[in-house]
Amino acid sequence: PRSTLFPYTTLFRSSGQLSDADAGKNLIIQGNWIDNATSGFVPGSGLVSFNGASAQQINLVSMEQFYNLESNNPLGVTPNNNVNVSNGLYLTSGNLNTTASALLTLSSTNPFVVTGGSSSSFVNGPMAKAISSSSFFNFPTGKAGRYGVVNVNNTDRKSVV
């Protein structure tokens, strides 16, 4: 089984590079993710889980890369810049709040890259997804507290919903 690093109250990085590439550990974030370095987080094959007791922020100076990302906070998680998830998005509890300038992109062409998604946990705002030709994807999205699944079929272009 994959080991988990102790829960971080807040993860703050102002310089250098934070790499999980070799370790592939799961990171539990109970506070905010603050990355003020342009070198970015280098994800391994682990999960970064946001499960705080108050609304959480992902504060970035540039786009952040995650391998697996989980929203497990009933009060929500909000990035201030673009976020890319290359393997799996887990919508367990609470919304992942996005905007056009803080876009969530799922770069995997796997149509089953999202686990979860419901009226109590969805992407609240726009998102983008790589979709293979002749494939499909169900966008678990909503706005202003309303949840709806948008289905895209048979496309070979990145779709933004």
PDB file of C-alpha atoms in Angstrom:
ATOM      1  CA  PRO A   1       0.000   0.000   0.000  1.00  0.00           C
ATOM      2  CA  ARG A   2       1.039   3.577  -0.680  1.00  0.00           C
ATOM      3  CA  SER A   3       2.272   5.446   2.373  1.00  0.00           C
ATOM      4  CA  THR A   4       0.823   8.781   3.374  1.00  0.00           C
ATOM      5  CA  LEU A   5       2.830  11.713   4.598  1.00  0.00           C
ATOM      6  CA  PHE A   6       1.528  13.313   7.771  1.00  0.00           C
ATOM      7  CA  PRO A   7      -1.268  15.847   7.292  1.00  0.00           C
ATOM      8  CA  TYR A   8      -0.113  19.333   6.411  1.00  0.00           C
ATOM      9  CA  THR A   9      -1.958  22.161   8.129  1.00  0.00           C
ATOM     10  CA  THR A  10      -0.771  24.412   5.297  1.00  0.00           C
ATOM     11  CA  LEU A  11       1.758  23.604   2.590  1.00  0.00           C
ATOM     12  CA  PHE A  12       3.821  26.709   1.813  1.00  0.00           C
ATOM     13  CA  ARG A  13       6.662  26.871  -0.698  1.00  0.00           C
ATOM     14  CA  SER A  14       8.473  30.061  -1.676  1.00  0.00           C
ATOM     15  CA  SER A  15      11.474  28.726  -3.609  1.00  0.00           C
ATOM     16  CA  GLY A  16      13.046  25.580  -4.972  1.00  0.00           C
ATOM     17  CA  GLN A  17      11.121  22.603  -6.220  1.00  0.00           C
ATOM     18  CA  LEU A  18       8.837  20.260  -4.309  1.00  0.00           C
ATOM     19  CA  SER A  19       9.091  16.815  -5.878  1.00  0.00           C
ATOM     20  CA  ASP A  20       7.083  13.715  -5.123  1.00  0.00           C
ATOM     21  CA  ALA A  21       8.306  12.044  -8.329  1.00  0.00           C
ATOM     22  CA  ASP A  22      10.472   9.417  -6.634  1.00  0.00           C
ATOM     23  CA  ALA A  23       8.407   8.817  -3.525  1.00  0.00           C
ATOM     24  CA  GLY A  24       4.860   8.816  -4.923  1.00  0.00           C
ATOM     25  CA  LYS A  25       3.446   9.598  -1.481  1.00  0.00           C
ATOM     26  CA  ASN A  26      -0.085  10.685  -0.690  1.00  0.00           C
ATOM     27  CA  LEU A  27      -0.232  14.223   0.706  1.00  0.00           C
ATOM     28  CA  ILE A  28      -3.089  15.185   3.003  1.00  0.00           C
ATOM     29  CA  ILE A  29      -3.682  18.951   3.058  1.00  0.00           C
ATOM     30  CA  GLN A  30      -5.860  20.265   5.887  1.00  0.00           C
ATOM     31  CA  GLY A  31      -5.155  23.945   5.248  1.00  0.00           C
ATOM     32  CA  ASN A  32      -4.143  25.841   2.123  1.00  0.00           C
ATOM     33  CA  TRP A  33      -1.682  24.928  -0.642  1.00  0.00           C
ATOM     34  CA  ILE A  34       0.530  27.989  -1.203  1.00  0.00           C
ATOM     35  CA  ASP A  35       3.099  27.675  -3.980  1.00  0.00           C
ATOM     36  CA  ASN A  36       4.947  30.938  -4.628  1.00  0.00           C
ATOM     37  CA  ALA A  37       7.750  29.303  -6.644  1.00  0.00           C
ATOM     38  CA  THR A  38       7.577  29.134 -10.428  1.00  0.00           C
ATOM     39  CA  SER A  39       9.393  25.778 -10.561  1.00  0.00           C
ATOM     40  CA  GLY A  40       6.189  24.034  -9.511  1.00  0.00           C
ATOM     41  CA  PHE A  41       5.246  20.866  -7.744  1.00  0.00           C
ATOM     42  CA  VAL A  42       6.539  17.697  -9.429  1.00  0.00           C
ATOM     43  CA  PRO A  43       3.918  15.026  -8.807  1.00  0.00           C
ATOM     44  CA  GLY A  44       4.738  11.374  -8.397  1.00  0.00           C
ATOM     45  CA  SER A  45       2.043   8.737  -8.544  1.00  0.00           C
ATOM     46  CA  GLY A  46       0.427   9.748  -5.268  1.00  0.00           C
ATOM     47  CA  LEU A  47      -2.735  11.583  -4.292  1.00  0.00           C
ATOM     48  CA  VAL A  48      -2.990  15.152  -3.022  1.00  0.00           C
ATOM     49  CA  SER A  49      -6.117  15.277  -0.875  1.00  0.00           C
ATOM     50  CA  PHE A  50      -7.712  18.489   0.366  1.00  0.00           C
ATOM     51  CA  ASN A  51      -9.756  17.633   3.461  1.00  0.00           C
ATOM     52  CA  GLY A  52      -9.765  20.698   5.703  1.00  0.00           C
ATOM     53  CA  ALA A  53     -12.373  21.860   8.189  1.00  0.00           C
ATOM     54  CA  SER A  54     -12.748  25.257   6.486  1.00  0.00           C
ATOM     55  CA  ALA A  55     -12.758  26.378   2.848  1.00  0.00           C
ATOM     56  CA  GLN A  56      -9.351  25.728   1.264  1.00  0.00           C
ATOM     57  CA  GLN A  57      -7.312  27.689  -1.274  1.00  0.00           C
ATOM     58  CA  ILE A  58      -4.756  26.552  -3.832  1.00  0.00           C
ATOM     59  CA  ASN A  59      -2.671  29.732  -4.215  1.00  0.00           C
ATOM     60  CA  LEU A  60      -0.265  29.630  -7.161  1.00  0.00           C
ATOM     61  CA  VAL A  61       1.988  31.922  -9.190  1.00  0.00           C
ATOM     62  CA  SER A  62       1.702  29.594 -12.192  1.00  0.00           C
ATOM     63  CA  MET A  63      -0.129  26.417 -13.227  1.00  0.00           C
ATOM     64  CA  GLU A  64       0.231  23.489 -10.820  1.00  0.00           C
ATOM     65  CA  GLN A  65       0.467  19.827 -11.854  1.00  0.00           C
ATOM     66  CA  PHE A  66      -1.111  17.009  -9.845  1.00  0.00           C
ATOM     67  CA  TYR A  67      -1.167  13.287 -10.625  1.00  0.00           C
ATOM     68  CA  ASN A  68      -4.227  12.495  -8.483  1.00  0.00           C
ATOM     69  CA  LEU A  69      -6.255  15.255  -6.832  1.00  0.00           C
ATOM     70  CA  GLU A  70      -9.066  14.852  -4.298  1.00  0.00           C
ATOM     71  CA  SER A  71     -11.640  17.388  -3.146  1.00  0.00           C
ATOM     72  CA  ASN A  72     -12.783  16.034   0.223  1.00  0.00           C
ATOM     73  CA  ASN A  73     -13.847  19.241   1.969  1.00  0.00           C
ATOM     74  CA  PRO A  74     -17.577  19.985   2.305  1.00  0.00           C
ATOM     75  CA  LEU A  75     -16.757  23.732   2.300  1.00  0.00           C
ATOM     76  CA  GLY A  76     -14.872  23.522  -1.008  1.00  0.00           C
ATOM     77  CA  VAL A  77     -11.455  23.973  -2.598  1.00  0.00           C
ATOM     78  CA  THR A  78     -10.656  27.002  -4.786  1.00  0.00           C
ATOM     79  CA  PRO A  79      -7.543  27.482  -6.955  1.00  0.00           C
ATOM     80  CA  ASN A  80      -6.445  30.983  -8.009  1.00  0.00           C
ATOM     81  CA  ASN A  81      -4.575  29.746 -11.097  1.00  0.00           C
ATOM     82  CA  ASN A  82      -4.774  26.860 -13.569  1.00  0.00           C
ATOM     83  CA  VAL A  83      -4.557  23.306 -12.242  1.00  0.00           C
ATOM     84  CA  ASN A  84      -3.738  20.234 -14.346  1.00  0.00           C
ATOM     85  CA  VAL A  85      -4.568  16.695 -13.196  1.00  0.00           C
ATOM     86  CA  SER A  86      -2.852  13.985 -15.236  1.00  0.00           C
ATOM     87  CA  ASN A  87      -4.376  10.803 -13.799  1.00  0.00           C
ATOM     88  CA  GLY A  88      -7.360  10.942 -11.448  1.00  0.00           C
ATOM     89  CA  LEU A  89      -9.801  13.464 -10.005  1.00  0.00           C
ATOM     90  CA  TYR A  90     -11.673  12.351  -6.879  1.00  0.00           C
ATOM     91  CA  LEU A  91     -14.794  14.347  -6.027  1.00  0.00           C
ATOM     92  CA  THR A  92     -15.575  13.022  -2.565  1.00  0.00           C
ATOM     93  CA  SER A  93     -17.097  15.972  -0.702  1.00  0.00           C
ATOM     94  CA  GLY A  94     -17.493  19.657  -1.485  1.00  0.00           C
ATOM     95  CA  ASN A  95     -16.956  21.524  -4.722  1.00  0.00           C
ATOM     96  CA  LEU A  96     -13.801  22.307  -6.640  1.00  0.00           C
ATOM     97  CA  ASN A  97     -14.441  25.968  -7.537  1.00  0.00           C
ATOM     98  CA  THR A  98     -12.926  27.083 -10.843  1.00  0.00           C
ATOM     99  CA  THR A  99     -12.997  30.133 -13.105  1.00  0.00           C
ATOM    100  CA  ALA A 100     -11.792  30.882 -16.634  1.00  0.00           C
ATOM    101  CA  SER A 101      -8.492  32.144 -15.149  1.00  0.00           C
ATOM    102  CA  ALA A 102      -8.256  29.222 -12.692  1.00  0.00           C
ATOM    103  CA  LEU A 103      -9.208  26.391 -15.022  1.00  0.00           C
ATOM    104  CA  LEU A 104      -9.118  22.715 -14.083  1.00  0.00           C
ATOM    105  CA  THR A 105      -7.715  20.595 -16.929  1.00  0.00           C
ATOM    106  CA  LEU A 106      -7.840  16.796 -16.962  1.00  0.00           C
ATOM    107  CA  SER A 107      -5.057  15.820 -19.364  1.00  0.00           C
ATOM    108  CA  SER A 108      -5.679  12.056 -19.348  1.00  0.00           C
ATOM    109  CA  THR A 109      -7.716  10.748 -22.270  1.00  0.00           C
ATOM    110  CA  ASN A 110      -9.211   8.068 -20.004  1.00  0.00           C
ATOM    111  CA  PRO A 111     -12.999   8.626 -19.978  1.00  0.00           C
ATOM    112  CA  PHE A 112     -13.167   7.277 -16.407  1.00  0.00           C
ATOM    113  CA  VAL A 113     -10.606   9.715 -14.911  1.00  0.00           C
ATOM    114  CA  VAL A 114     -13.182  11.103 -12.430  1.00  0.00           C
ATOM    115  CA  THR A 115     -14.301   9.161  -9.379  1.00  0.00           C
ATOM    116  CA  GLY A 116     -17.338  10.529  -7.609  1.00  0.00           C
ATOM    117  CA  GLY A 117     -19.238  13.608  -8.603  1.00  0.00           C
ATOM    118  CA  SER A 118     -22.685  14.319  -7.193  1.00  0.00           C
ATOM    119  CA  SER A 119     -24.912  17.167  -6.059  1.00  0.00           C
ATOM    120  CA  SER A 120     -22.632  17.497  -3.010  1.00  0.00           C
ATOM    121  CA  SER A 121     -19.291  17.346  -4.865  1.00  0.00           C
ATOM    122  CA  PHE A 122     -18.668  18.653  -8.378  1.00  0.00           C
ATOM    123  CA  VAL A 123     -16.552  21.090 -10.397  1.00  0.00           C
ATOM    124  CA  ASN A 124     -18.227  24.432  -9.768  1.00  0.00           C
ATOM    125  CA  GLY A 125     -17.205  26.336 -12.893  1.00  0.00           C
ATOM    126  CA  PRO A 126     -15.363  25.647 -16.144  1.00  0.00           C
ATOM    127  CA  MET A 127     -13.082  22.697 -16.790  1.00  0.00           C
ATOM    128  CA  ALA A 128     -11.232  21.186 -19.754  1.00  0.00           C
ATOM    129  CA  LYS A 129     -10.634  17.540 -20.659  1.00  0.00           C
ATOM    130  CA  ALA A 130      -8.535  15.742 -23.271  1.00  0.00           C
ATOM    131  CA  ILE A 131     -10.859  13.346 -25.110  1.00  0.00           C
ATOM    132  CA  SER A 132      -9.678  10.761 -27.645  1.00  0.00           C
ATOM    133  CA  SER A 133     -11.327  10.507 -31.028  1.00  0.00           C
ATOM    134  CA  SER A 134     -14.499   8.393 -30.893  1.00  0.00           C
ATOM    135  CA  SER A 135     -14.480   8.508 -27.110  1.00  0.00           C
ATOM    136  CA  PHE A 136     -16.636  10.294 -24.537  1.00  0.00           C
ATOM    137  CA  PHE A 137     -16.537  12.075 -21.207  1.00  0.00           C
ATOM    138  CA  ASN A 138     -19.110  13.017 -18.598  1.00  0.00           C
ATOM    139  CA  PHE A 139     -18.215  16.419 -17.149  1.00  0.00           C
ATOM    140  CA  PRO A 140     -19.193  16.512 -13.431  1.00  0.00           C
ATOM    141  CA  THR A 141     -19.871  20.229 -13.397  1.00  0.00           C
ATOM    142  CA  GLY A 142     -22.239  22.813 -12.058  1.00  0.00           C
ATOM    143  CA  LYS A 143     -22.588  26.440 -11.140  1.00  0.00           C
ATOM    144  CA  ALA A 144     -24.122  28.360  -8.255  1.00  0.00           C
ATOM    145  CA  GLY A 145     -24.986  25.192  -6.331  1.00  0.00           C
ATOM    146  CA  ARG A 146     -26.592  23.399  -9.289  1.00  0.00           C
ATOM    147  CA  TYR A 147     -25.058  20.096 -10.425  1.00  0.00           C
ATOM    148  CA  GLY A 148     -25.384  18.588 -13.865  1.00  0.00           C
ATOM    149  CA  VAL A 149     -23.469  16.112 -15.976  1.00  0.00           C
ATOM    150  CA  VAL A 150     -22.536  17.312 -19.439  1.00  0.00           C
ATOM    151  CA  ASN A 151     -21.793  14.421 -21.807  1.00  0.00           C
ATOM    152  CA  VAL A 152     -19.462  14.903 -24.787  1.00  0.00           C
ATOM    153  CA  ASN A 153     -19.224  12.108 -27.384  1.00  0.00           C
ATOM    154  CA  ASN A 154     -17.109  11.373 -30.464  1.00  0.00           C
ATOM    155  CA  THR A 155     -14.725  14.300 -30.463  1.00  0.00           C
ATOM    156  CA  ASP A 156     -11.000  14.655 -31.043  1.00  0.00           C
ATOM    157  CA  ARG A 157     -10.506  18.097 -29.582  1.00  0.00           C
ATOM    158  CA  LYS A 158     -10.068  19.364 -26.042  1.00  0.00           C
ATOM    159  CA  SER A 159     -13.480  20.354 -24.744  1.00  0.00           C
ATOM    160  CA  VAL A 160     -14.095  23.121 -22.239  1.00  0.00           C
ATOM    161  CA  VAL A 161     -17.339  23.108 -20.290  1.00  0.00           C
TER     162      VAL A 161
END
